[in-house]
CSV table of C-alpha atoms in Angstrom, one decimal:
chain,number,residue,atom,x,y,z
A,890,UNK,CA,53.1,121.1,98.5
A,891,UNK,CA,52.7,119.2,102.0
A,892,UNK,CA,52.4,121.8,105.1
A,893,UNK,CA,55.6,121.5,107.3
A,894,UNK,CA,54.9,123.6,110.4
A,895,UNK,CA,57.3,124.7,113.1
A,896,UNK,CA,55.8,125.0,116.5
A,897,UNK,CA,58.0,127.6,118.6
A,898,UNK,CA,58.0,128.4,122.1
A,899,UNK,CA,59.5,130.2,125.1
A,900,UNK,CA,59.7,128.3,128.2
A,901,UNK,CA,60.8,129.4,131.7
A,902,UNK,CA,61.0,126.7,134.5
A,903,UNK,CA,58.1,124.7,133.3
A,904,UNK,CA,59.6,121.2,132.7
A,905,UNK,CA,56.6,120.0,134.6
A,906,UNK,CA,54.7,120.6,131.1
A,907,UNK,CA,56.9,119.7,128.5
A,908,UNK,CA,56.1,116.6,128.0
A,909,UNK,CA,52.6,116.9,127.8
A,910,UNK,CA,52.7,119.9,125.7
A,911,UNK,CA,55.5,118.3,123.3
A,912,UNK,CA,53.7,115.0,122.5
A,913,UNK,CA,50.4,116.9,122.3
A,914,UNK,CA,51.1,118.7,119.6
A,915,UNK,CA,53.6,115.9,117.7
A,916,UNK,CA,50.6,114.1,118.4
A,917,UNK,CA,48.1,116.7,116.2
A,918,UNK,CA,50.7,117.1,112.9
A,919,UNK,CA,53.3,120.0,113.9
A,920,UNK,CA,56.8,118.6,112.0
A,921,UNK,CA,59.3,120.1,114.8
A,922,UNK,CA,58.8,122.3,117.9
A,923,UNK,CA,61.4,124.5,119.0
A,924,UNK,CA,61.8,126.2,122.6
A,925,UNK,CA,64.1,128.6,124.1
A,926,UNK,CA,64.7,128.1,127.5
A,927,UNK,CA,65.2,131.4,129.5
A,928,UNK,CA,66.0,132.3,133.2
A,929,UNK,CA,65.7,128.4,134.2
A,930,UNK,CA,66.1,126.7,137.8
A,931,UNK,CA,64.5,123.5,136.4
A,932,UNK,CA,65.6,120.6,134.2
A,933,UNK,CA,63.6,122.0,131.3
A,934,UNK,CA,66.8,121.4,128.6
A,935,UNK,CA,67.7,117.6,130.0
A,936,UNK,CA,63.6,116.3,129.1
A,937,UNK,CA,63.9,118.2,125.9
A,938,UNK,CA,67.0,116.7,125.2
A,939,UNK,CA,65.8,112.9,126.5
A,940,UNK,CA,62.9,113.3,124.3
A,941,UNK,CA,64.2,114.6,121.6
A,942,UNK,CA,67.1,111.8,121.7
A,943,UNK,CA,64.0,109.1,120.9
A,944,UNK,CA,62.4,111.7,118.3
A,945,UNK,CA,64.8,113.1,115.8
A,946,UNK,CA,64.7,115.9,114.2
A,947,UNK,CA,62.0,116.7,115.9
A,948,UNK,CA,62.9,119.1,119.1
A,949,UNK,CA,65.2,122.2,118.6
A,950,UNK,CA,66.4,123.3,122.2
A,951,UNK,CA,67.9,126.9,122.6
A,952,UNK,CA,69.1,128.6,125.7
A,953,UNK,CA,67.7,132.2,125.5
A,954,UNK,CA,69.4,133.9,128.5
A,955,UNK,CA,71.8,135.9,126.5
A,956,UNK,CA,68.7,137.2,124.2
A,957,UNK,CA,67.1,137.7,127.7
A,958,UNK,CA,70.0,140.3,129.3
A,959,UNK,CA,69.9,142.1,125.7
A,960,UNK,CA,66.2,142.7,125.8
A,961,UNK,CA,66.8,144.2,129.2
A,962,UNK,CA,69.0,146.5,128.4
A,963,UNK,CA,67.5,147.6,125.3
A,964,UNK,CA,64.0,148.0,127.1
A,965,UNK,CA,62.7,145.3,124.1
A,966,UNK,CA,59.7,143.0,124.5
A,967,UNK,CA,61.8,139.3,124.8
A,968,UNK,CA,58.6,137.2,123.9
A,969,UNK,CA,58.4,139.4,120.3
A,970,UNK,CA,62.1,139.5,119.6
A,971,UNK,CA,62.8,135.5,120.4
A,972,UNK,CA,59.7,135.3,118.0
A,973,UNK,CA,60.7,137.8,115.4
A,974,UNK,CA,64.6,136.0,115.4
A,975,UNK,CA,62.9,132.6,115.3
A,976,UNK,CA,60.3,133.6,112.2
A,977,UNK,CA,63.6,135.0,110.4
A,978,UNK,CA,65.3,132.1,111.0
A,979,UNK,CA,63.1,129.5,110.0
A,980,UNK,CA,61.9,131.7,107.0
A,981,UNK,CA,65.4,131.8,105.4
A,982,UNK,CA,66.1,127.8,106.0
A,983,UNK,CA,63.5,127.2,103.3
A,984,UNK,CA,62.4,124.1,105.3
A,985,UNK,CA,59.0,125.1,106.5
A,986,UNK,CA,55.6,126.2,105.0
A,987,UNK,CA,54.1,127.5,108.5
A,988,UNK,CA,54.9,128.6,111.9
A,989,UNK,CA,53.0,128.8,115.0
A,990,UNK,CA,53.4,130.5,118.5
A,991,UNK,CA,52.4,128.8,121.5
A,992,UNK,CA,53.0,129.3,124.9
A,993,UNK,CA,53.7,126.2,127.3
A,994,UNK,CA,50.3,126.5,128.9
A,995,UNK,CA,48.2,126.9,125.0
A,996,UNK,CA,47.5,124.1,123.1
A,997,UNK,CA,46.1,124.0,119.6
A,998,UNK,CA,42.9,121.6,119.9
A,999,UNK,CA,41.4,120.1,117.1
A,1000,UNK,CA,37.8,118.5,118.5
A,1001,UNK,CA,37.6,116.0,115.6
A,1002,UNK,CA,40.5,113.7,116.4
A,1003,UNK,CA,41.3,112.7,112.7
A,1004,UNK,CA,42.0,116.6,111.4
A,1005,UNK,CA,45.2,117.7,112.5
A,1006,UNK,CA,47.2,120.6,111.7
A,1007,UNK,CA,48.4,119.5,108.5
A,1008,UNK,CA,44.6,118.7,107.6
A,1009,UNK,CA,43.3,121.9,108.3
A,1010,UNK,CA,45.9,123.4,106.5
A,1011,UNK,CA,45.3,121.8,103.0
A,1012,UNK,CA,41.6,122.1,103.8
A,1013,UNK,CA,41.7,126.4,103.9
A,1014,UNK,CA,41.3,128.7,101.5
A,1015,UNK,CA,44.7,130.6,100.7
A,1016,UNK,CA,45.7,132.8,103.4
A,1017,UNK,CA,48.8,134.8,105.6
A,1018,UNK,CA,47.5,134.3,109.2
A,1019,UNK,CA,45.1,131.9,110.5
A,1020,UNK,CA,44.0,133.0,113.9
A,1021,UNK,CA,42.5,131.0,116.8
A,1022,UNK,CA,40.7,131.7,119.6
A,1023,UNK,CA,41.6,131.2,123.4
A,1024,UNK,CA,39.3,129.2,125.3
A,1025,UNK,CA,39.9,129.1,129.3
A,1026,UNK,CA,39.8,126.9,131.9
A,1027,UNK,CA,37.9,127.5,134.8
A,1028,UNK,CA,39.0,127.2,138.7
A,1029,UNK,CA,37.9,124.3,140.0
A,1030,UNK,CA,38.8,123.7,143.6
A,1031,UNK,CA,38.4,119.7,142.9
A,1032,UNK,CA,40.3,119.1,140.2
A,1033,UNK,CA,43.5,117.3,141.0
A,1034,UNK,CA,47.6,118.3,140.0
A,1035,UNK,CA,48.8,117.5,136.5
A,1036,UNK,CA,45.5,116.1,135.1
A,1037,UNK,CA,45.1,115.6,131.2
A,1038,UNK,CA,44.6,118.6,129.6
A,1039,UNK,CA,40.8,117.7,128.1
A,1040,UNK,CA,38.7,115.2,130.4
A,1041,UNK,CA,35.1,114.2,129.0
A,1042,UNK,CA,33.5,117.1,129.8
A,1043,UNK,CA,34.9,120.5,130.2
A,1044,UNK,CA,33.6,124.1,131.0
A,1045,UNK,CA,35.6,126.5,129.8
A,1046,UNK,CA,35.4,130.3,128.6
A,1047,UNK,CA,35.7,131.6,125.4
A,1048,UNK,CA,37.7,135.0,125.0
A,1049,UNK,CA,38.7,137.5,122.7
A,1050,UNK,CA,42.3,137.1,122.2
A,1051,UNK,CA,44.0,134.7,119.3
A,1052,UNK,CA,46.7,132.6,118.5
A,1053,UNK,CA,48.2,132.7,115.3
A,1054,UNK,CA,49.3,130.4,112.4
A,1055,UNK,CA,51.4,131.9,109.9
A,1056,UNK,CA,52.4,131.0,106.5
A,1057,UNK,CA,55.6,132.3,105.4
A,1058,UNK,CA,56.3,134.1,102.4
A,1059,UNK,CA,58.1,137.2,100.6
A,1060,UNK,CA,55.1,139.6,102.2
A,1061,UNK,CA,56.6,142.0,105.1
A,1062,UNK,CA,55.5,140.3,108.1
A,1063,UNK,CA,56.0,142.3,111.8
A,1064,UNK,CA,55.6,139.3,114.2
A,1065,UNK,CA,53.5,140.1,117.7
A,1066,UNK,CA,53.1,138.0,120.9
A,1067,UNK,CA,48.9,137.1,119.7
A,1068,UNK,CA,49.1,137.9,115.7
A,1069,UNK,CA,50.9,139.7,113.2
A,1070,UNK,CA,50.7,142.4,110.8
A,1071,UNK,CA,51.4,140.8,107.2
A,1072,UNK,CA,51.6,143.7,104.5
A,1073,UNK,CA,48.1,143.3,102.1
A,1074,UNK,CA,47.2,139.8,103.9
A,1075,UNK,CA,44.6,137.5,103.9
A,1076,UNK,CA,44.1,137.3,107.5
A,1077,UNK,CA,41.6,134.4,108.9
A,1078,UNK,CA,40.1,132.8,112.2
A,1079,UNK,CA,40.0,129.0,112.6
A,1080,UNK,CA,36.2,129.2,111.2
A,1081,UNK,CA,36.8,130.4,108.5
A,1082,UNK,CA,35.5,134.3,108.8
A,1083,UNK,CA,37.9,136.8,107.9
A,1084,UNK,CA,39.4,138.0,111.0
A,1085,UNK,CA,38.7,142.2,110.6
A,1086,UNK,CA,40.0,145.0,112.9
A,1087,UNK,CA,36.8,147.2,113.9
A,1088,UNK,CA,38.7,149.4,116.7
A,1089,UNK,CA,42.3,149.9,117.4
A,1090,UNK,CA,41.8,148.5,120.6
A,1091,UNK,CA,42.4,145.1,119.1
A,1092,UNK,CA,45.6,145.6,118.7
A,1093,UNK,CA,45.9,144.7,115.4
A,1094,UNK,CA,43.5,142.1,115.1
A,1095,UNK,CA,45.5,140.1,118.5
A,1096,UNK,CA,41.7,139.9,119.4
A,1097,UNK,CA,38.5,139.5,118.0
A,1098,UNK,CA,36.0,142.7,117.7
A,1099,UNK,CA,33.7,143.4,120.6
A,1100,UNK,CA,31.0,142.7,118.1
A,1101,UNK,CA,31.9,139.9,116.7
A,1102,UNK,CA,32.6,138.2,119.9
A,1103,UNK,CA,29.3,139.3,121.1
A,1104,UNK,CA,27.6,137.5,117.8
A,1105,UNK,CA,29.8,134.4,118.0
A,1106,UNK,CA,30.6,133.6,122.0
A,1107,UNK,CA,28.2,131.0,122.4
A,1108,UNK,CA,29.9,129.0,118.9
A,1109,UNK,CA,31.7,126.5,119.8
A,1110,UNK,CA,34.3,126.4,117.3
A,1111,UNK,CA,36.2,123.1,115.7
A,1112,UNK,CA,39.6,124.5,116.3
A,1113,UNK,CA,40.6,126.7,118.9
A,1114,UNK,CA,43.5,127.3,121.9
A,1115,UNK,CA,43.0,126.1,125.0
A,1116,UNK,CA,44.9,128.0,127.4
A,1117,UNK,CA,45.6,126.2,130.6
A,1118,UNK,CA,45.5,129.5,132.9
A,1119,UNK,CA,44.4,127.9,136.3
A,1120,UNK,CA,44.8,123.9,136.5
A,1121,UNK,CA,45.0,122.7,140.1
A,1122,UNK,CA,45.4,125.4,143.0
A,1123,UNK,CA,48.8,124.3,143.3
A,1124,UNK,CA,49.7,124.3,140.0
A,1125,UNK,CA,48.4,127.9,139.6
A,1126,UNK,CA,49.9,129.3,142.6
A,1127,UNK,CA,53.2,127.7,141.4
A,1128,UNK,CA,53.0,129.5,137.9
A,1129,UNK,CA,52.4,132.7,139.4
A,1130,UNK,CA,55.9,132.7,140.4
A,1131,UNK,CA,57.2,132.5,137.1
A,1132,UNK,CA,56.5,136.1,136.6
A,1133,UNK,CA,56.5,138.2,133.7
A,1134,UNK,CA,60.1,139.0,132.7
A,1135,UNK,CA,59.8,138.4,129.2
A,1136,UNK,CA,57.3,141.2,128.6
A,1137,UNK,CA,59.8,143.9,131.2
A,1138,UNK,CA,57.7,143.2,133.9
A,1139,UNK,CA,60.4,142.7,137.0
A,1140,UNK,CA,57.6,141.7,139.6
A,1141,UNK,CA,57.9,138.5,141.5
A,1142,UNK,CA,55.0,137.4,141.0
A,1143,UNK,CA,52.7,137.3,137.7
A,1144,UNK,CA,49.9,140.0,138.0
A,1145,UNK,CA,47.9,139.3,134.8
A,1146,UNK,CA,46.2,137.2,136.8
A,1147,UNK,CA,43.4,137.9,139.4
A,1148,UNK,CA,43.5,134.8,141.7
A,1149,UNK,CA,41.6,131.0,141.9
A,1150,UNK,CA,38.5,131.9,142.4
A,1151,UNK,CA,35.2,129.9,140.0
A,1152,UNK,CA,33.0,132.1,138.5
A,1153,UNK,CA,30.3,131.8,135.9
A,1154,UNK,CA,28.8,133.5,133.3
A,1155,UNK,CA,27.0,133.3,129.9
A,1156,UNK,CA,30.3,132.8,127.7
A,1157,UNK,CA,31.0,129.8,128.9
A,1158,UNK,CA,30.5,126.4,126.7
A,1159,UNK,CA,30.6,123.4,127.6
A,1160,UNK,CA,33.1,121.2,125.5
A,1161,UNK,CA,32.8,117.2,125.2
């Protein structure tokens, strides 16, 4: 059977991007994307809507501000409930082999142009969850506002955490924000290796092992997640206001992040 994959996201005042992210990954194989729009000021829904007008069946727009309010007043992670309704969804329309969660600033990068998502699928052995992992961007005071995501070199930092491709089926599946827990699954990374859970501090496998991420850091993988955390010092300033709602954080201002400032060290590869 041919992988259809649904690509599903939560998006909040970031019209900016969705373009870029949107024909990025039509671009490497996913069959329809779907993103709920919550707390919005933008026109996020309107370039959804104009793009999906010249691509059919190929955008799903949902407002989430209702599913927002709940979450609030049930004290409920937003980011896992929009996934868990969407997964359940999808899962009982029968249309889809696959899903995938991405955030508006992570994009699934394949470094050989001609594989895409589809291709690495039929190319795996069987599995629930394929996981792969982040690699950052770094500050870079010169780099200019809304630049291509990938130029022809790039430095960027490989970290534990993972994305995660799922493959529906009858197994009980509990859906999280970087993986999820599958009951008896096969649970993979992008390479290949079996993704395996060393220390509870991982979450349940939403990260690689301190040890194997210590063996592998300086691999630069085929497939992986870049996640767009810094761009321009604009652009990063500008996201910081965004804040964390989604996850019951009522800040302002996002603090997971620790401010524009370039650092190196030895986990960082260098990506052509």
């Amino acid at each position: 059977m041919q992988p259809k994959i649904k690509l599903a996201a939560i998006a909040k005042n970031e019209g900016a991007y969705i373009p870029q992210w949107v024909f990025h990954h039509l671009k490497v194989g996913f069959d329809q994307i779907e993103i709920w729009i919550n707390g919005t000021t933008d026109n996020s829904v309107k370039i959804i809507e104009e793009i999906g007008a010249h691509h059919p069946g190929k955008l799903v727009v949902r407002n989430a501000d209702a599913l927002l309010e709940e979450c609030k007043i049930r004290s409920v992670n937003f980011q896992i409930e929009t996934y868990a309704k969407v997964f359940e969804e999808t899962r009982a329309s029968g249309e889809f082999t696959h899903i995938f969660f991405l955030d508006l600033d992570e994009y699934w990068i394949s470094l050989d142009p001609s594989i895409s998502i589809k291709e690495f699928i039929t190319r795996q052995k069987s599995f629930d969850t394929v996981s792969f992992q982040w690699l950052i961007d770094i500050p870079n005071y010169e780099r200019d506002i809304f630049t291509p995501i990938l130029a022809a070199e790039n430095i960027l930092q490989k970290d534990r955490h993972v994305k995660t491709l799922i493959a529906f089926s009858e197994k009980k599946t509990k859906i999280l924000i970087h993986n999820s827990i599958v009951d008896d699954g096969i649970t993979l990374l992008g390479n290949g290796d079996e993704l395996i859970e060393t220390h509870p501090e991982q979450e349940h496998k939403q990260k690689v092992s301190n040890e194997y991420f210590n063996e592998t850091k300086r691999n630069i993988d085929q497939f992986f997640i870049l996640h767009l955390v810094y761009r321009s010092q604009a652009e990063y300033v500008a996201s910081l206001m965004r804040g964390r709602v989604h996850v019951n954080d009522n800040n302002v201002f996002k603090l997971n992040r620790f401010g524009y400032s370039p650092y190196e060290n030895d986990d960082q590869l260098l990506i052509r």
